[in-house]
Short mmCIF file of C-alpha atoms in Angstrom, two decimals:
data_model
loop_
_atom_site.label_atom_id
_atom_site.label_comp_id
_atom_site.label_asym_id
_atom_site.label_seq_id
_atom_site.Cartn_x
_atom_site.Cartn_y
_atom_site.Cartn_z
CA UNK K 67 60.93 97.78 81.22
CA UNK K 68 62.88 95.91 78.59
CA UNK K 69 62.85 92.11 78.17
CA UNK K 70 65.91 91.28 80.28
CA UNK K 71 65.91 93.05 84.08
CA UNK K 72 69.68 94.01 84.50
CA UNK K 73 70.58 96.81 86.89
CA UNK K 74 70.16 99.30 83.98
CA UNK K 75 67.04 98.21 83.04
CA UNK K 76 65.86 99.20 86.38
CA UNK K 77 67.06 102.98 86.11
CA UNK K 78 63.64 104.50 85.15
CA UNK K 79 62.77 102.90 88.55
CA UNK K 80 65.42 103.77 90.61
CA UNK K 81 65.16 106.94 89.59
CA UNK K 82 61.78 107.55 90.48
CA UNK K 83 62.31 105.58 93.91
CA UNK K 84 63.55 108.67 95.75
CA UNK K 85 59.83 110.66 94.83
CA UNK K 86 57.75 107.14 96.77
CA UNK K 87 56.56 109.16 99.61
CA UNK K 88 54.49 106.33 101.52
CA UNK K 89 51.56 105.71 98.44
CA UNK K 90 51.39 101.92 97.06
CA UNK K 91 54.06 101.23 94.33
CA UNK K 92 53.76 98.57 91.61
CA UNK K 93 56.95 97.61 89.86
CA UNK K 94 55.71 96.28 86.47
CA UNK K 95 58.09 93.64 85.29
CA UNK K 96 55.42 91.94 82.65
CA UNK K 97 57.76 92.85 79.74
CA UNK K 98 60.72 90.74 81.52
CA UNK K 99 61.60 87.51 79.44
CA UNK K 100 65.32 86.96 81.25
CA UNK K 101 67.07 87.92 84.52
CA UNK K 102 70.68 88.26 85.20
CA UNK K 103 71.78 87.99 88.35
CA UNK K 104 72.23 92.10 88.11
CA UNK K 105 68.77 92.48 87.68
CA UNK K 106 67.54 90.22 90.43
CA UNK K 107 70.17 91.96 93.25
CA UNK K 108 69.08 95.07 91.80
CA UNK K 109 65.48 94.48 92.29
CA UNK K 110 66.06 93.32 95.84
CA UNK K 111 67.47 96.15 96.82
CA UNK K 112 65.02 98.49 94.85
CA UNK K 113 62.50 96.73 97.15
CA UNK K 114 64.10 97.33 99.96
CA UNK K 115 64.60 100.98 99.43
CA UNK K 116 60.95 101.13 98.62
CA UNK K 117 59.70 99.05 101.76
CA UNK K 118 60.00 101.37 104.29
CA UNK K 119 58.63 104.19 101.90
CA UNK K 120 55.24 103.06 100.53
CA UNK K 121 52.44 101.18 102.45
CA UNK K 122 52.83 98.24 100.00
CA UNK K 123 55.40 97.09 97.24
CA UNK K 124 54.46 95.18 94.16
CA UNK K 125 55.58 93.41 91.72
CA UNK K 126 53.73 92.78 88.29
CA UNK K 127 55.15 89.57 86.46
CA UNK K 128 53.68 87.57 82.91
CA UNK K 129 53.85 84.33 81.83
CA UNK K 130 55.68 81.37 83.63
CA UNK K 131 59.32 81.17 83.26
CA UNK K 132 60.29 84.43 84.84
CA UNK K 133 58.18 83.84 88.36
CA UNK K 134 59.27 80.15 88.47
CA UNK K 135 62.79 81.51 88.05
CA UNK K 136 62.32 83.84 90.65
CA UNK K 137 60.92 81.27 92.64
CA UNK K 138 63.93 78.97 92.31
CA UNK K 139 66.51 81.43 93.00
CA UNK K 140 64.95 82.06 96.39
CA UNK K 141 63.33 85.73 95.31
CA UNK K 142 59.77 85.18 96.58
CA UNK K 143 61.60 83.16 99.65
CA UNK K 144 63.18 86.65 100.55
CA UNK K 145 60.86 88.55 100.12
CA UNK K 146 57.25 86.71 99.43
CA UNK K 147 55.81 88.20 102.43
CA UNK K 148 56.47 91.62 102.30
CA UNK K 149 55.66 92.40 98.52
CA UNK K 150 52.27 91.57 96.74
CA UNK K 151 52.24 89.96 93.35
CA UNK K 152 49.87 88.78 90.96
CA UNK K 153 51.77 85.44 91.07
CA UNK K 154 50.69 82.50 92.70
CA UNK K 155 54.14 81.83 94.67
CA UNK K 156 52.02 78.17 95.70
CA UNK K 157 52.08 77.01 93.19
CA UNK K 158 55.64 77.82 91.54
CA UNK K 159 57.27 76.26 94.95
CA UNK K 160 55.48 72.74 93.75
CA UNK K 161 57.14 73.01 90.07
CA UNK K 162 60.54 74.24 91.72
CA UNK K 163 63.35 72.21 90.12
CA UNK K 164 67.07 73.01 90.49
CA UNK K 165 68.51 74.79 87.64
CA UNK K 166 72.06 73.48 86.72
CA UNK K 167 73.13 77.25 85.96
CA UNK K 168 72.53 78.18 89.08
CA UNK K 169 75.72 78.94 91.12
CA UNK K 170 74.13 81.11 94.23
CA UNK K 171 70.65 81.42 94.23
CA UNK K 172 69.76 85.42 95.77
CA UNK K 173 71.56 85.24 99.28
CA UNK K 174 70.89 88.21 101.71
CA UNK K 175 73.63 87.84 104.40
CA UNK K 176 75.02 91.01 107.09
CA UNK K 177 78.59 89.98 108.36
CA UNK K 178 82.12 88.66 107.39
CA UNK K 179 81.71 85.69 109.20
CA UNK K 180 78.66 84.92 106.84
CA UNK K 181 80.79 85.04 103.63
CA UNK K 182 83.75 81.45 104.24
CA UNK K 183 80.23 79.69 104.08
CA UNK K 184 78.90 81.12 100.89
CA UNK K 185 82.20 80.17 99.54
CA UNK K 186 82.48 76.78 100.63
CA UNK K 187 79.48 75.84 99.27
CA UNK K 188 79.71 77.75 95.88
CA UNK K 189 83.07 76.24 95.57
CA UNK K 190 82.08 72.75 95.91
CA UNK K 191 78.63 73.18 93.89
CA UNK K 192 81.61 74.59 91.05
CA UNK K 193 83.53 71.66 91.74
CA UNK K 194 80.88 68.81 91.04
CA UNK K 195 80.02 71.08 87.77
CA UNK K 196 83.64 70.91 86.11
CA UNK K 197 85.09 73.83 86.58
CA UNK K 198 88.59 73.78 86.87
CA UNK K 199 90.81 75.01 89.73
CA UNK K 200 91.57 78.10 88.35
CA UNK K 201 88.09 78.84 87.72
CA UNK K 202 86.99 78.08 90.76
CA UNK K 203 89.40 80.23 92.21
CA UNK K 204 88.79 83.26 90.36
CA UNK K 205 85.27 82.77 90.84
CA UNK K 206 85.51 82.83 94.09
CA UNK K 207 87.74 85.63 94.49
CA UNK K 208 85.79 87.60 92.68
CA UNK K 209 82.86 86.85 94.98
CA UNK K 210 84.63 86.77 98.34
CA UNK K 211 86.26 90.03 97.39
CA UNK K 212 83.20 91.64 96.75
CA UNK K 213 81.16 89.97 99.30
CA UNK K 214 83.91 91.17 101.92
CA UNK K 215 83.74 94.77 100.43
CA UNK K 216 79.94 95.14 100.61
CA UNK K 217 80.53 93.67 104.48
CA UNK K 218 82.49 96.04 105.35
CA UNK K 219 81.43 99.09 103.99
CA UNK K 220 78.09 98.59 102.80
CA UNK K 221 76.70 98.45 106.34
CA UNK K 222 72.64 98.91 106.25
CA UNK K 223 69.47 98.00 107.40
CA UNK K 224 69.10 95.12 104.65
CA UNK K 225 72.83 94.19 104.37
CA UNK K 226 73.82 93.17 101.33
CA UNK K 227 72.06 90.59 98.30
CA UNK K 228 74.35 88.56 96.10
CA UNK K 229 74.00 85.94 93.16
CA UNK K 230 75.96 84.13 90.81
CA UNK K 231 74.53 82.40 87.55
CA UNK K 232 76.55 80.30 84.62
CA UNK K 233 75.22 80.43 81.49
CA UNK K 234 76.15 78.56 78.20
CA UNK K 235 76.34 81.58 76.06
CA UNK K 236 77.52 85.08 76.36
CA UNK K 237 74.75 87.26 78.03
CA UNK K 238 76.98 89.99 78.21
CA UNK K 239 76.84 92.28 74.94
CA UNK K 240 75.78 90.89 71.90
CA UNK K 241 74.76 87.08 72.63
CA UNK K 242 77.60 84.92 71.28
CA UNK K 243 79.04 81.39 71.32
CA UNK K 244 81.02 81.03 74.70
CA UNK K 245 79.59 80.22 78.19
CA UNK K 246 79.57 82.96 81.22
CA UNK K 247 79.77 83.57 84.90
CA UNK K 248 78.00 86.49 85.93
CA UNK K 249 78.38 87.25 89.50
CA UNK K 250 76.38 90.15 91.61
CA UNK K 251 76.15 91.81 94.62
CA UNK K 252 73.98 95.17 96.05
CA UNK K 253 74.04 96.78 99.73
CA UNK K 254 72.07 99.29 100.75
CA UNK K 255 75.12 101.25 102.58
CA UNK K 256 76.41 104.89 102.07
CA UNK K 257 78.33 104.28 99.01
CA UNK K 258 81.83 104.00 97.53
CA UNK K 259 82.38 107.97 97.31
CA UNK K 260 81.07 108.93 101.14
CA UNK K 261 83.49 105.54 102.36
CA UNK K 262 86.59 107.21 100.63
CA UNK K 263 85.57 110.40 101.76
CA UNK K 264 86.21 109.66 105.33
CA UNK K 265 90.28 109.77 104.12
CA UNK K 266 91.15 113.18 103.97
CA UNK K 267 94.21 112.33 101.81
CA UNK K 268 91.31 111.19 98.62
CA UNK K 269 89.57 114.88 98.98
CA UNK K 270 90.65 115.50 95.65
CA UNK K 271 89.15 112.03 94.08
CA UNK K 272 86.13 112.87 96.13
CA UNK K 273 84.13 115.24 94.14
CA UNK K 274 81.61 113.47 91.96
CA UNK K 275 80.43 109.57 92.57
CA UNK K 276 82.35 108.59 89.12
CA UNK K 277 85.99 110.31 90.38
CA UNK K 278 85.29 108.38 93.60
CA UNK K 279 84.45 104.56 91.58
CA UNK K 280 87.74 105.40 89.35
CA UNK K 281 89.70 105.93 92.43
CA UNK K 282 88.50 103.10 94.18
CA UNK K 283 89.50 101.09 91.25
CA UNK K 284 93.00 101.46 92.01
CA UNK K 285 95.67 99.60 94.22
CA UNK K 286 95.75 100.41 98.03
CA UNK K 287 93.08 103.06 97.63
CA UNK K 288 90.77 102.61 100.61
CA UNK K 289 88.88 104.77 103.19
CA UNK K 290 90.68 104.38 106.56
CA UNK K 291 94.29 104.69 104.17
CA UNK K 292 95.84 102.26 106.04
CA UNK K 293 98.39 100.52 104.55
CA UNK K 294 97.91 96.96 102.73
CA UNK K 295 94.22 97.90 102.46
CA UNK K 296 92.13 98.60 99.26
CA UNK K 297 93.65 95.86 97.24
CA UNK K 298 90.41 93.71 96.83
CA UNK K 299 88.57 95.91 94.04
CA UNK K 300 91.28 96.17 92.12
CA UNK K 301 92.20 92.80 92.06
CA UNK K 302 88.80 91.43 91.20
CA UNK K 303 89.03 93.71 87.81
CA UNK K 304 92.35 92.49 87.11
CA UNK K 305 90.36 88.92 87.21
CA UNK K 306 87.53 90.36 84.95
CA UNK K 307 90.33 91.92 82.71
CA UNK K 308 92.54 88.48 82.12
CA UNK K 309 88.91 86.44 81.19
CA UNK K 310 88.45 89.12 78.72
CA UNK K 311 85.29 89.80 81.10
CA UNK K 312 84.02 93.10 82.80
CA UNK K 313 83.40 94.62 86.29
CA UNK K 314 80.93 97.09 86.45
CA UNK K 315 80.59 99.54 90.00
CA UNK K 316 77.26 101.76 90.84
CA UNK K 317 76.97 103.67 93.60
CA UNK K 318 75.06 107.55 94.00
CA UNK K 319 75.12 108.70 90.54
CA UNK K 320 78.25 106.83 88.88
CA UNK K 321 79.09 104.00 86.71
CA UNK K 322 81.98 102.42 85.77
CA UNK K 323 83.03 99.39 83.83
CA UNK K 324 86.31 97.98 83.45
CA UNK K 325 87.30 95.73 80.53
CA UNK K 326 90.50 94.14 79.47
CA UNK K 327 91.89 97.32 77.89
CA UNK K 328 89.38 100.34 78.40
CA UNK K 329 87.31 102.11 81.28
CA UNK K 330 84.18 103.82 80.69
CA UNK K 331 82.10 105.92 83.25
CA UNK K 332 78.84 107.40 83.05
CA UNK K 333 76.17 109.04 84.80
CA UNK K 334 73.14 107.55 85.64
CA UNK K 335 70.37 107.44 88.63
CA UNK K 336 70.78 107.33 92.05
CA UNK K 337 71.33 103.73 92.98
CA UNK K 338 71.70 104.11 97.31
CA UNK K 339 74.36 101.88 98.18
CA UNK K 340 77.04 99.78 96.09
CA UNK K 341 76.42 97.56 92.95
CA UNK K 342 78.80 95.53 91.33
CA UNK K 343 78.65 93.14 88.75
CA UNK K 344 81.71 91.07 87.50
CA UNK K 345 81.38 88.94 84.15
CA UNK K 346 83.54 86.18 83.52
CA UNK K 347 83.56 84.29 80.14
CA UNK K 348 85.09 81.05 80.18
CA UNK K 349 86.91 79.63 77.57
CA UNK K 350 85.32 76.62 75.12
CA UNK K 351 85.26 73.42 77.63
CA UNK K 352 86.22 69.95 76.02
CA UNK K 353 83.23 67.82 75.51
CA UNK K 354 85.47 65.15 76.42
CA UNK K 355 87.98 66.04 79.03
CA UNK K 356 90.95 63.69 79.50
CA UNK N 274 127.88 77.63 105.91
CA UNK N 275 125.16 79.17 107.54
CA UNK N 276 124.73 77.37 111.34
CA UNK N 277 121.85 75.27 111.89
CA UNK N 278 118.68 76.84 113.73
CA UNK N 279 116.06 75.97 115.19
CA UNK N 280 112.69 75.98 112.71
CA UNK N 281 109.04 74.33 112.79
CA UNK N 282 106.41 74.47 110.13
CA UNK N 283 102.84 76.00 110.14
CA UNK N 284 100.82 74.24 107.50
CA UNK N 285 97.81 76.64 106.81
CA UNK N 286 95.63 74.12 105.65
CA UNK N 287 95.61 72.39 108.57
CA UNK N 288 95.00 73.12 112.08
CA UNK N 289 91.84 75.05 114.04
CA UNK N 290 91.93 77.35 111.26
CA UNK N 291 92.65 76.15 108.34
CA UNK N 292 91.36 74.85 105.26
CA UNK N 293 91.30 74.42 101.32
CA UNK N 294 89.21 78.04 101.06
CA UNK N 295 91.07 80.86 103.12
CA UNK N 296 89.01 83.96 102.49
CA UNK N 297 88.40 87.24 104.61
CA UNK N 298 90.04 89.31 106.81
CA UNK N 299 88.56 87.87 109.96
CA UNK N 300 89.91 84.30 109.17
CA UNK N 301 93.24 85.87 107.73
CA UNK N 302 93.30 87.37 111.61
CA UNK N 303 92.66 83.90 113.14
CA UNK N 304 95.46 82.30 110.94
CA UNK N 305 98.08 85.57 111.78
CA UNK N 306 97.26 85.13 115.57
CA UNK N 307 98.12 81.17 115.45
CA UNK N 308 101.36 82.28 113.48
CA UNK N 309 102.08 84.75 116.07
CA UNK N 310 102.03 82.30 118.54
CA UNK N 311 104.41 79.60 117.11
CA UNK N 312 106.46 81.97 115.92
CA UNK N 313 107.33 83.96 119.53
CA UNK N 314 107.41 80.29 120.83
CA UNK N 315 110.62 80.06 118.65
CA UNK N 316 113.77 80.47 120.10
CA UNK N 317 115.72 82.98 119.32
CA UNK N 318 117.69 82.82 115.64
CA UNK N 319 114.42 80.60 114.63
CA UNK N 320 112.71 80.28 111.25
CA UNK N 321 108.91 79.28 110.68
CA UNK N 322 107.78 78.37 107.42
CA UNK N 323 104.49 78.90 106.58
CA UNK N 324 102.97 76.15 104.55
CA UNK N 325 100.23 76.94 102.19
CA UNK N 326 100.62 74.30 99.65
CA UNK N 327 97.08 72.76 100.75
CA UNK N 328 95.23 75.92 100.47
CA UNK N 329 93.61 75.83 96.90
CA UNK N 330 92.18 79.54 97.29
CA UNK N 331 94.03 82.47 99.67
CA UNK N 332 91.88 86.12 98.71
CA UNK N 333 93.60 89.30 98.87
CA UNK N 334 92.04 90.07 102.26
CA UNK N 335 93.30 86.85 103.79
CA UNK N 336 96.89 86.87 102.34
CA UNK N 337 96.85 91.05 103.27
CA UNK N 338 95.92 90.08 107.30
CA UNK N 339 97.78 86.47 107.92
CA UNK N 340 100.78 87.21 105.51
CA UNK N 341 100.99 91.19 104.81
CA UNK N 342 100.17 92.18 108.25
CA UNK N 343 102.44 89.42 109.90
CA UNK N 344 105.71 90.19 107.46
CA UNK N 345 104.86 93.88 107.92
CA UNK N 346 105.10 93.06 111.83
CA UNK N 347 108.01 90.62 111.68
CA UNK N 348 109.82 93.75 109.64
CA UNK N 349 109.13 96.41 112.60
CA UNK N 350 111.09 93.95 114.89
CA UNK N 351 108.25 92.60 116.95
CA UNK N 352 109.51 88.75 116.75
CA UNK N 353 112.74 89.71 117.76
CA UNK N 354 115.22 87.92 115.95
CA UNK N 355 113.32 85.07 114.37
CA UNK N 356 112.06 84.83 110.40
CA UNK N 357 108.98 83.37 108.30
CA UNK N 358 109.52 81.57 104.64
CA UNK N 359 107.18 80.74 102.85
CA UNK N 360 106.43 77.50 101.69
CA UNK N 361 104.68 77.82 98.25
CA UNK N 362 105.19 76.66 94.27
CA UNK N 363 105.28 78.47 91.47
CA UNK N 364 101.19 79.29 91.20
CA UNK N 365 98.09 81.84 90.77
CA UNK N 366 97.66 81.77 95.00
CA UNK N 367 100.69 83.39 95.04
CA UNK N 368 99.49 86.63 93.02
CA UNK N 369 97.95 88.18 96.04
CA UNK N 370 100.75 87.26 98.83
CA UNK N 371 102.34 89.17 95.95
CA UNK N 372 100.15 92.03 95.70
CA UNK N 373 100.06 92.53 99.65
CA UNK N 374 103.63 92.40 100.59
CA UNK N 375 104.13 94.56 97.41
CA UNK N 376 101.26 97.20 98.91
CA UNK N 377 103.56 97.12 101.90
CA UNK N 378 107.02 97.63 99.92
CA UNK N 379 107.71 93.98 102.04
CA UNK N 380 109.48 90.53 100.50
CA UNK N 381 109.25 86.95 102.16
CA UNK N 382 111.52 84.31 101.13
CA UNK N 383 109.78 81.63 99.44
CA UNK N 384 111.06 78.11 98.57
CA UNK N 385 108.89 75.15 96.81
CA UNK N 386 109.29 73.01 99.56
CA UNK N 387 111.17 73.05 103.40
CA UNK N 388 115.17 72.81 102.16
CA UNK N 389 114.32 73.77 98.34
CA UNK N 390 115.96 76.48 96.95
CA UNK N 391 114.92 79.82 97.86
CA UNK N 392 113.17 82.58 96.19
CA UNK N 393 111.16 85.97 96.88
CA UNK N 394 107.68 86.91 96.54
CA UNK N 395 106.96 90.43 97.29
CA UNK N 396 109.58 93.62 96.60
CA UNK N 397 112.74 93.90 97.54
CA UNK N 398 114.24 97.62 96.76
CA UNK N 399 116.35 97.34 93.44
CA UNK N 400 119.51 98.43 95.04
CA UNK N 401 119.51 95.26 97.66
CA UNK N 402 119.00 93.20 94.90
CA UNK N 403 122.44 92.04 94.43
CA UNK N 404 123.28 92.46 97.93
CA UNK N 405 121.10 90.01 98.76
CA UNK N 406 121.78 87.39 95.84
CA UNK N 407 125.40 87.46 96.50
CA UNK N 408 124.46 86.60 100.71
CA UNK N 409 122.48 83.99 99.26
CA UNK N 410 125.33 82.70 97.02
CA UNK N 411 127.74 82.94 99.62
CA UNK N 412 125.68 81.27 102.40
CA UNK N 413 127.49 83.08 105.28
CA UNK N 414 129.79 86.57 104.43
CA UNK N 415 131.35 88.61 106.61
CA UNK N 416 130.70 92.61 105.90
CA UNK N 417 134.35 92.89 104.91
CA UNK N 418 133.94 89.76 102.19
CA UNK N 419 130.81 91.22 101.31
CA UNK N 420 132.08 94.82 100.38
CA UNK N 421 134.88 93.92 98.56
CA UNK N 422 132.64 91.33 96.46
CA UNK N 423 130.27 94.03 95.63
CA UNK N 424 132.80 96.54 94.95
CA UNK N 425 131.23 98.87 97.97
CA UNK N 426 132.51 100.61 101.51
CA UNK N 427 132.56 98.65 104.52
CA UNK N 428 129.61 101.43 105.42
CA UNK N 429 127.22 101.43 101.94
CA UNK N 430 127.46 97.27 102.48
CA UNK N 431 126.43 97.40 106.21
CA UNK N 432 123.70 99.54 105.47
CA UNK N 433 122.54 97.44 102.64
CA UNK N 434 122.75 94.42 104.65
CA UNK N 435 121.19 95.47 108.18
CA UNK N 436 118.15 96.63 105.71
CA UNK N 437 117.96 93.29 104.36
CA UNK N 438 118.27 91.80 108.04
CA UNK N 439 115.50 94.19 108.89
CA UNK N 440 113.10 93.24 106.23
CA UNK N 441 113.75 89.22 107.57
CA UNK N 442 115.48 88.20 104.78
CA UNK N 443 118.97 87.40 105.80
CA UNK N 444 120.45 86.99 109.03
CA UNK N 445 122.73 88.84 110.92
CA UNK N 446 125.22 88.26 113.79
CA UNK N 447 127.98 90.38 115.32
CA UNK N 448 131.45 88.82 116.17
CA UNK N 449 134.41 89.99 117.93
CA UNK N 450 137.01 90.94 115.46
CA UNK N 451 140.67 92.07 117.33
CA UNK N 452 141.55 94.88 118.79
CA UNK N 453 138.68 95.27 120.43
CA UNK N 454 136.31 96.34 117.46
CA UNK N 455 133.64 93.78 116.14
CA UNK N 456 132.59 92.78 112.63
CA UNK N 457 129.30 91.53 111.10
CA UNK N 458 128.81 88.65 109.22
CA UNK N 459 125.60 87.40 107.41
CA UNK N 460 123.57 84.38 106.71
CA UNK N 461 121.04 83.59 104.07
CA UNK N 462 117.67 82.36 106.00
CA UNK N 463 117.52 79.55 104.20
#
């Protein structure tokens, strides 16, 4: 495990996940110094594929700062009492102060009807922050897009997790001057290429998991094929694109990331459900705004 | 000039439904049902403009089911004889009215504020382009007026025009025309 738990840093255990056949897993995380909000919505649903699987999940952690943030963005709240840790959670809760960055601490929600609340409050936690109207908008966009998708589709026994952290430099990349949205959601349901495949019209963009995530990239490409549907996904990367930022979509054994002016897929471990992860830089803020 | 009708206006952001943050499907269906509803209550010939002006964020799924769904709807005839504008500036909320009406090969008129000047968000085919800008300029044409201005046949102009009728962008009445035959005329909406 690397220093900083993203959803790639995670592969190694995702792709031994599938082998868990009911024996105790540990999920050492000692080397982790930082934690996107990729990372942390990948762990949580790593965990919950490997709940019902092993006897008993647990996590490994060192030092101080990555438990207390943890702690603070609700982690150990989710899921304190059905993994074991070698942290004392007691203790973290008493030092648990509010972290400006924080946009959505790790929210675990089921149903459309759920999401018009995460948004109000994001929007007005954004508001009291700064961030301009057009921000705020494509911030939540981006989430309620993606929050509406995983909803929808992503249908499981867990639903789906989703977070949303600023930061004041680029995390994305190469760390450079800049500040940074990252926003990130994971559901545990059958996937982007088994939802297109029930429209019989996308059998030819159906045949690996990275044909499928290029596909549903595109305008009006959606599942049922009715019309005016399947316009979410591709709007949210034309957000990404115009902030010079990224969106990144997992599912099965497909990748791919969209940036202003390229597209790259990949194969990598089964991940059992959806992931996406949408980075949006913002540009230098006045110190002194008129 | 085009005769008066009867019109009311929806604002979005207010009402049981509304708000600053108009997001999902499932509230977009809430919103399209109360539009529904004031719009059938119109009589016949009647115009409801939908005001979004107060809504600071409309996703694509909202705009798709209120807007999409209910121009896609209004199209198909199910209102009868009765239209929706849009009231809406120049902005970013109106990228994804855009993008859904577009999805749907649909157009709404649009103006900046009830009696501004009117405009179109979504896609109207290229060919009715003109047809409809020179129905606009005119503010009421008859068919005949209307061929000779665009250089067509009495036929090629009707057809052009009952599409635009059809799509709830213009109006269009019939009138008597001697002997015995009858001649359309058209309004702009707005």
């Amino acid at each position: 495990m690397s220093g900083v738990l993203t959803m790639g840093s995670l592969d190694p255990a995702f792709a031994g996940a599938g082998r868990v056949d009911w024996g105790p897993v540990v999920l050492d995380l000692r080397a982790v110094e930082f934690v996107e909000p990729a990372g942390l919505c990948g762990l949580a649903a790593l965990v919950e594929f490997l709940i019902p699987r092993s006897e008993e999940v647990g996590i490994a952690l060192a030092g101080r700062d990555v438990p207390a943030y943890l702690e603070r963005m609700n982690f150990f709240r989710l899921f304190g009492d059905r993994v074991r840790t070698n942290v004392d959670v007691a203790s973290l809760e008493e030092r648990r102060r509010h972290n400006p960055g924080t946009l959505q601490e790790l929210i675990n929600f089921h149903t459309e009807e759920e999401i018009p609340g995460i948004i109000e409050r994001i929007s007005e936690i954004l508001e009291n922050q700064g961030y301009r109207l057009r921000e705020r908008v494509a911030i939540c966009s981006v989430l309620s897009e993606i929050c509406a998708n995983a909803a929808e589709h992503g249908a499981s026994s867990f639903g789906a997790y989703a977070a949303v952290q600023a930061y004041h430099h680029i995390v994305s990349g190469p760390r450079r001057r800049g500040e940074e949205v990252l926003i990130a959601i994971a559901d545990g349901g059958p996937g982007v290429r088994e939802t297109l495949s029930r429209n019989p019209a996308l059998a030819d963009y159906t045949t690996t998991d990275n044909d499928a995530l290029r596909h549903a990239l595109e305008m009006g490409v959606s599942g049922t094929g009715e019309i005016g549907r399947g316009g979410g996904l591709a709007l949210v990367a034309g957000i990404a694109a115009r902030s010079s930022g990224s969106l990144s979509l997992r599912s099965g054994t497909g990748r791919v990331t969209v940036y202003e002016n390229r597209k790259n897929s990949r194969n990598v471990p089964e991940f059992p459900g959806t992931f996406v992860r949408v980075s949006l830089p913002r540009p230098p803020q006045e110190k002194f705004p008129k | 000039m085009p005769e008066e009708r009867a019109h009311r206006v929806f604002e979005v952001a207010g009402g049981d439904f509304g708000g600053k943050l108009m997001v999902t499907r499932s509230t977009g269906r809430a919103v399209r049902e109360a539009l529904e509803e004031t719009l059938s209550a119109l009589p016949k010939g009647g115009t409801l403009y939908v005001d979004t002006r107060g809504v600071e964020l409309m996703d694509y799924s909202f705009a798709d089911e209120a807007l999409g769904i209910l121009a896609s709807r209004a199209a198909s005839g199910e209102y009868g004889d009765r239209h929706l504008v849009l009231v809406e500036e120049d902005r970013d909320l109106l990228e994804n009215v855009e993008a859904s009406l577009r999805q749907r090969s649909l157009a709404m008129i649009r103006v900046d504020e009830v009696g501004g000047e009117p405009g179109i968000v979504g896609e109207v085919p290229e060919h009715l382009v003109a047809t409809l800008q020179a129905i606009y300029d005119a503010g009421s044409i008859t068919n005949a007026a209307l061929a000779t201005k665009l250089g067509l046949n009495h036929t090629a102009c009707n057809n052009r025009a009952t599409r635009l009728a059809k799509l709830g962008l213009i109006h269009r009445r019939t009138e008597t025309a001697a002997p015995g035959g009858r001649q359309y005329s058209y309004e702009r909406v707005v």
